[in-house]
XYZ file of C-alpha atoms in Angstrom:
377
model
C -32.547 -13.801 -11.251
C -32.778 -12.985 -7.577
C -34.408 -15.787 -5.621
C -36.057 -15.367 -2.262
C -34.482 -18.661 -1.192
C -31.034 -17.102 -1.176
C -29.608 -15.496 1.959
C -28.114 -12.591 0.053
C -29.065 -8.986 0.662
C -28.642 -6.994 -2.534
C -29.312 -3.783 -0.590
C -25.894 -4.192 1.006
C -24.364 -3.550 -2.397
C -26.722 -0.764 -3.436
C -26.146 1.104 -0.174
C -22.609 2.071 -1.110
C -22.136 1.690 -4.875
C -19.092 3.959 -4.930
C -17.354 2.531 -1.883
C -13.871 1.208 -2.477
C -13.946 -2.571 -2.524
C -11.632 -4.470 -0.233
C -9.977 -7.646 -1.455
C -8.607 -10.498 0.604
C -7.519 -13.960 -0.346
C -9.140 -17.096 1.041
C -6.513 -17.562 3.746
C -5.271 -13.999 4.195
C -2.583 -14.148 1.547
C -3.058 -13.280 -2.106
C -1.061 -14.871 -4.919
C -1.386 -12.780 -8.063
C -4.067 -10.229 -8.996
C -6.582 -9.250 -6.342
C -10.220 -9.598 -7.374
C -12.919 -7.299 -6.092
C -14.603 -8.769 -3.030
C -18.315 -9.481 -3.169
C -19.992 -7.974 -0.079
C -21.637 -10.624 2.064
C -23.579 -10.756 5.325
C -21.803 -11.713 8.521
C -21.361 -15.492 8.589
C -23.759 -17.367 10.829
C -22.494 -20.076 13.224
C -23.129 -22.767 10.623
C -20.949 -20.947 8.099
C -18.248 -20.387 10.711
C -18.218 -24.094 11.453
C -17.711 -24.838 7.789
C -15.082 -22.141 7.529
C -16.803 -20.562 4.542
C -15.695 -17.040 3.698
C -18.730 -16.124 1.623
C -22.193 -15.691 3.066
C -24.521 -16.045 0.118
C -25.232 -19.734 0.718
C -28.552 -20.474 2.423
C -28.236 -21.846 5.951
C -30.388 -24.876 5.175
C -27.988 -25.866 2.390
C -24.967 -25.567 4.654
C -26.759 -27.728 7.193
C -27.425 -30.298 4.487
C -23.720 -30.431 3.679
C -22.774 -30.906 7.327
C -25.229 -33.772 7.608
C -23.502 -35.695 4.834
C -20.866 -38.317 5.504
C -18.171 -39.267 3.036
C -20.106 -42.428 2.328
C -22.467 -40.712 -0.080
C -22.446 -37.654 -2.287
C -24.992 -34.962 -1.381
C -28.270 -35.452 -3.284
C -28.754 -33.693 -6.587
C -31.369 -31.367 -5.120
C -28.811 -29.934 -2.673
C -26.121 -29.631 -5.348
C -28.585 -27.940 -7.692
C -29.408 -25.320 -5.059
C -25.733 -24.736 -4.311
C -24.986 -24.355 -7.999
C -27.869 -21.896 -8.388
C -26.410 -19.816 -5.559
C -23.019 -19.777 -7.279
C -24.669 -18.805 -10.563
C -26.529 -15.979 -8.874
C -23.277 -14.619 -7.470
C -21.782 -14.825 -10.963
C -24.772 -12.906 -12.304
C -24.242 -10.149 -9.726
C -20.607 -9.774 -10.653
C -21.442 -9.466 -14.330
C -24.358 -7.053 -13.948
C -23.595 -4.884 -10.903
C -20.874 -2.488 -12.056
C -20.372 -1.165 -8.516
C -18.788 -4.496 -7.544
C -15.785 -3.762 -9.738
C -15.831 -6.912 -11.881
C -15.375 -5.012 -15.139
C -14.802 -6.393 -18.646
C -13.767 -3.149 -20.333
C -10.812 -4.573 -22.261
C -12.893 -7.371 -23.794
C -15.433 -4.825 -25.063
C -12.906 -2.402 -26.541
C -13.567 -2.171 -30.306
C -9.997 -3.232 -31.120
C -10.432 -6.411 -29.055
C -13.939 -7.536 -30.018
C -12.706 -9.739 -32.853
C -10.268 -11.414 -30.452
C -13.176 -12.934 -28.490
C -14.360 -16.311 -29.746
C -17.793 -15.847 -28.125
C -19.707 -12.634 -27.489
C -20.904 -13.696 -24.044
C -17.571 -14.989 -22.700
C -15.576 -11.965 -21.587
C -12.451 -11.602 -19.470
C -12.403 -9.728 -16.162
C -10.045 -6.765 -16.305
C -8.458 -7.559 -12.927
C -7.425 -11.059 -14.096
C -6.089 -10.182 -17.569
C -2.577 -11.242 -18.501
C -0.280 -8.196 -18.764
C 0.619 -7.385 -22.350
C -1.290 -8.007 -25.586
C -4.999 -8.683 -25.107
C -6.090 -12.297 -24.877
C -9.421 -13.658 -23.677
C -7.822 -15.379 -20.712
C -7.524 -15.120 -16.944
C -4.762 -15.712 -14.448
C -6.146 -17.709 -11.512
C -3.852 -17.593 -8.455
C -3.542 -20.591 -6.121
C -6.605 -21.520 -4.108
C -4.198 -22.432 -1.306
C -0.375 -22.219 -1.113
C -0.238 -25.957 -1.798
C -2.170 -25.770 -5.076
C -1.219 -24.572 -8.531
C -1.974 -21.374 -10.337
C -3.725 -21.561 -13.690
C -4.278 -19.611 -16.846
C -7.723 -20.349 -18.280
C -8.455 -19.152 -21.793
C -10.598 -19.601 -24.847
C -9.122 -21.598 -27.718
C -6.895 -19.064 -29.482
C -8.098 -17.572 -32.746
C -5.669 -17.229 -35.678
C -5.524 -13.487 -35.039
C -4.357 -14.101 -31.456
C -1.739 -16.826 -32.005
C 1.134 -14.400 -31.470
C -0.366 -13.022 -28.251
C -1.087 -16.588 -27.092
C 2.489 -17.811 -27.508
C 3.916 -14.558 -26.164
C 2.050 -15.117 -22.906
C 3.129 -18.776 -22.765
C 6.778 -17.727 -22.901
C 6.443 -14.721 -20.596
C 4.682 -16.771 -17.894
C 7.068 -19.710 -18.192
C 4.260 -22.150 -19.017
C 5.420 -25.763 -19.294
C 2.052 -27.545 -19.483
C -0.704 -26.608 -21.939
C -3.969 -28.577 -21.863
C -6.452 -28.442 -24.757
C -9.795 -30.012 -23.843
C -11.677 -29.557 -27.111
C -11.563 -31.182 -30.541
C -11.098 -28.790 -33.435
C -14.561 -29.642 -34.777
C -17.442 -30.896 -32.659
C -20.913 -31.746 -33.962
C -20.068 -30.050 -37.242
C -19.036 -26.763 -35.595
C -15.557 -25.292 -35.325
C -14.636 -25.279 -31.637
C -10.946 -24.465 -31.937
C -8.274 -23.742 -34.526
C -5.065 -25.720 -34.862
C -2.613 -23.256 -33.364
C 0.296 -25.722 -33.537
C 2.080 -26.884 -36.711
C 1.851 -30.289 -38.318
C 4.752 -32.583 -37.481
C 6.342 -32.151 -40.913
C 5.935 -28.373 -41.162
C 6.799 -25.141 -39.387
C 4.532 -22.277 -38.385
C 5.827 -18.706 -38.302
C 4.153 -16.135 -36.060
C 3.755 -12.443 -36.789
C 6.619 -11.585 -34.437
C 9.035 -13.888 -36.263
C 8.923 -16.796 -33.818
C 8.962 -20.218 -35.454
C 6.960 -23.163 -34.116
C 7.824 -26.811 -34.631
C 6.348 -29.982 -33.162
C 7.842 -33.267 -32.153
C 5.794 -36.367 -33.089
C 2.770 -36.771 -30.849
C 2.240 -39.697 -28.500
C -1.312 -41.025 -28.365
C -2.522 -42.223 -24.984
C -5.707 -44.260 -24.735
C -7.821 -43.361 -21.715
C -10.084 -45.935 -20.087
C -9.540 -48.718 -22.608
C -9.820 -46.528 -25.667
C -12.921 -44.539 -24.744
C -10.973 -41.314 -25.328
C -7.664 -40.361 -26.887
C -5.175 -38.000 -25.334
C -2.444 -36.671 -27.608
C 0.787 -35.507 -25.994
C 3.170 -33.397 -28.052
C 5.999 -30.946 -27.476
C 5.657 -27.564 -29.151
C 9.014 -25.837 -29.651
C 9.058 -22.050 -29.926
C 12.231 -20.682 -31.512
C 13.489 -17.328 -32.781
C 13.125 -16.871 -36.518
C 15.879 -16.074 -38.996
C 15.766 -12.481 -37.846
C 16.199 -11.611 -34.173
C 12.914 -12.000 -32.318
C 12.337 -10.101 -29.104
C 11.367 -11.883 -25.903
C 12.943 -15.247 -26.772
C 16.526 -16.389 -26.288
C 18.448 -18.472 -28.793
C 17.451 -21.737 -27.097
C 13.762 -20.976 -27.514
C 11.026 -22.463 -25.340
C 9.305 -25.823 -25.132
C 5.809 -26.512 -23.850
C 4.114 -29.907 -23.458
C 0.626 -29.886 -24.915
C -2.063 -32.405 -23.991
C -4.927 -32.499 -26.472
C -8.001 -34.413 -25.363
C -9.660 -35.050 -28.698
C -13.069 -36.021 -27.321
C -15.026 -34.443 -24.482
C -18.805 -33.928 -24.511
C -19.484 -30.194 -24.802
C -21.155 -29.043 -21.560
C -20.629 -32.618 -20.386
C -18.270 -34.480 -18.078
C -15.813 -37.335 -18.146
C -16.144 -40.337 -15.828
C -14.128 -39.941 -12.633
C -11.664 -42.698 -13.523
C -10.924 -41.075 -16.869
C -10.457 -37.660 -15.265
C -8.028 -39.141 -12.742
C -6.029 -40.718 -15.567
C -5.875 -37.379 -17.394
C -4.661 -35.679 -14.206
C -1.939 -38.304 -13.726
C -0.632 -37.747 -17.248
C -0.480 -33.984 -16.708
C 1.433 -34.421 -13.455
C 4.091 -36.586 -15.132
C 5.502 -33.567 -16.968
C 8.789 -32.476 -15.325
C 8.445 -29.036 -13.763
C 11.223 -26.605 -12.821
C 12.078 -26.643 -9.130
C 11.111 -23.063 -8.477
C 8.576 -21.432 -6.180
C 6.002 -20.510 -7.090
C 5.838 -22.998 -9.957
C 4.710 -21.749 -13.363
C 0.968 -21.760 -14.053
C -0.705 -24.616 -15.865
C -2.524 -23.320 -18.953
C -5.919 -24.898 -19.639
C -8.303 -24.101 -22.458
C -11.329 -25.601 -24.119
C -13.418 -23.720 -26.671
C -14.720 -20.938 -24.426
C -12.349 -21.590 -21.539
C -14.960 -21.940 -18.803
C -16.780 -25.300 -18.654
C -14.330 -28.099 -19.256
C -11.406 -25.844 -18.307
C -13.013 -25.006 -14.976
C -13.827 -28.647 -14.289
C -10.242 -29.806 -14.782
C -8.795 -26.880 -12.818
C -11.189 -27.601 -9.941
C -10.247 -31.287 -9.958
C -6.517 -30.493 -9.845
C -7.034 -28.025 -6.987
C -9.106 -30.539 -5.009
C -6.443 -33.187 -5.489
C -3.684 -30.874 -4.213
C -5.662 -29.823 -1.135
C -6.741 -33.352 -0.215
C -3.214 -34.717 -0.692
C -1.880 -32.145 1.772
C -4.497 -33.085 4.348
C -3.786 -36.800 3.936
C -0.043 -36.412 4.434
C -0.107 -33.952 7.328
C 0.816 -35.178 10.795
C -1.395 -34.395 13.769
C 0.394 -31.166 14.715
C 0.394 -29.859 11.150
C -3.246 -30.836 10.707
C -4.324 -28.670 13.630
C -2.950 -25.632 11.791
C -4.867 -26.387 8.601
C -8.227 -24.827 7.754
C -11.105 -26.956 9.038
C -12.048 -28.445 5.685
C -8.454 -29.655 5.073
C -8.057 -31.690 8.258
C -7.614 -35.352 7.389
C -9.769 -36.966 10.046
C -11.707 -40.183 9.617
C -15.061 -38.435 9.943
C -13.989 -35.315 8.095
C -16.721 -33.860 5.931
C -15.272 -32.201 2.855
C -18.388 -31.493 0.846
C -17.916 -27.726 1.024
C -14.577 -28.021 -0.816
C -16.072 -28.050 -4.353
C -18.177 -24.983 -3.511
C -15.118 -23.139 -2.245
C -13.080 -24.048 -5.321
C -15.724 -23.009 -7.855
C -16.278 -19.736 -5.994
C -12.512 -19.112 -6.123
C -12.289 -19.834 -9.858
C -15.233 -17.586 -10.663
C -13.630 -14.622 -8.926
C -11.191 -14.574 -11.840
C -13.194 -15.957 -14.766
C -16.980 -15.998 -14.991
C -18.903 -19.230 -15.589
C -16.033 -21.521 -14.650
C -17.599 -24.991 -14.247
C -20.438 -24.181 -16.600
C -23.071 -26.819 -15.875
C -24.630 -28.617 -12.940
C -23.299 -31.907 -14.338
C -19.746 -30.559 -14.257
C -20.303 -29.294 -10.703
C -21.525 -32.759 -9.681
C -18.442 -34.308 -11.279
C -16.208 -32.316 -8.921
C -18.086 -33.788 -5.947
C -17.499 -37.259 -7.414
C -13.773 -36.541 -7.710
C -13.604 -35.201 -4.136
C -15.379 -38.349 -2.942
C -12.938 -40.535 -4.884
C -9.890 -38.676 -3.547
C -11.160 -38.641 0.046
C -12.249 -42.272 0.279
C -9.604 -44.639 1.712
C -8.473 -47.285 -0.806
C-alpha cells in the first residue's frame, strides 16, 4: 500500500524495530492511555506553519490546504489524497509490529467470540481496564474537548462487560448510531430492555427503561430516540453498584446510511440533543460513549464533529491575549484557515482505534461541519 506520492520513509521504522517508542500528546500533555508514537520525518517549514505534529503528509497537500480560504471547502482531490495518507498510516500501525500498536487481547482465543467483526480489533494500549470489550478509550484531543469511549455494538455475550464499564467510567451519555437491522442484516442487538420488562445481567444487575422520547430530525428525515436506562442491583447484593444504581441517557439514531453520512444540519441537531444532557460538574468530565455496529465509521464521524465543535468554540470565545496562547489552528482570526483541523482530529482518533472515520465521504463530512462551525452567521 506504500505510495511514492507520500513523504513517509518506512526505512526510519525498519532501522530500529526494537527501539522503545516514545509517546507524547498533541500539546505536550496526555489525558489517559499513551499510544505508541509513529516515527515521522522532521517537519518542513510548511508543516511547522500549520502546526502539524505528524510528518507523513505530502508537502504539496499541506500547501493546498494553506491556499484555501474559509469560503470554500478544499476540492475532493485534495481531501482524497489526505485521506489516503491517513489510511496508509493506519495500515502501518496495523501491520508493522515494531510500532507497538498491538491487538493481542482481541486475538486471544477466549476473546475472539466477543468481536462482532474479524477485521475490527481493539488496540491493547486503549483497552478499558477490566473485562474484555471491543472498545477504546480516546482521551481529549485538547483540554477543552471531551474524552470518548468508542466501541462495537455489544454482543449478548458482552452485555455484562458493557454495563460494567459504563458504571466504572461514570458514563452519562451513550450514543447508538445504528439500527438493529439494516438492509436485512443484523447490525446490533437490543442490549436494553423493553419499557414494560426488566433485563437481568449475569452479575445480578437489573436493567429497566423509562419510556423513550422520539425526536424528529430535519423535519422527520430521521428519528432519534432518547431513553434513560437504569442499572440497579438485583435481589442479591451485586458488586460494583450502590443501592441507588446508575442511570445513563441513551440516544438511538434509528437510521444512518452504513458507510454514509448525515447532512450537516442533521448532524448539528444530533450534537445539540447530546449536549442537552446534564453532566456532573467534575473535571475531567466523564467520557461520552459512542457506538455504531463496528464502532469506527459513524462513531468516528460523530466524535470528530464533537471535537471540532469544542475546539472552534474555544477559539471563537477567546479574547486577544488568550488567543495568542492557543495553537495556531485554534486562533479565531477573520482569515484563519482551519482546514488542517479535521486531519488532526482523525489522526488523533486513529491513534486509539483503527479506521475511525471509515470512508472518504465521512471525512468530507467533517470538513463540511468545520466550515459550518467556522463561518460567521
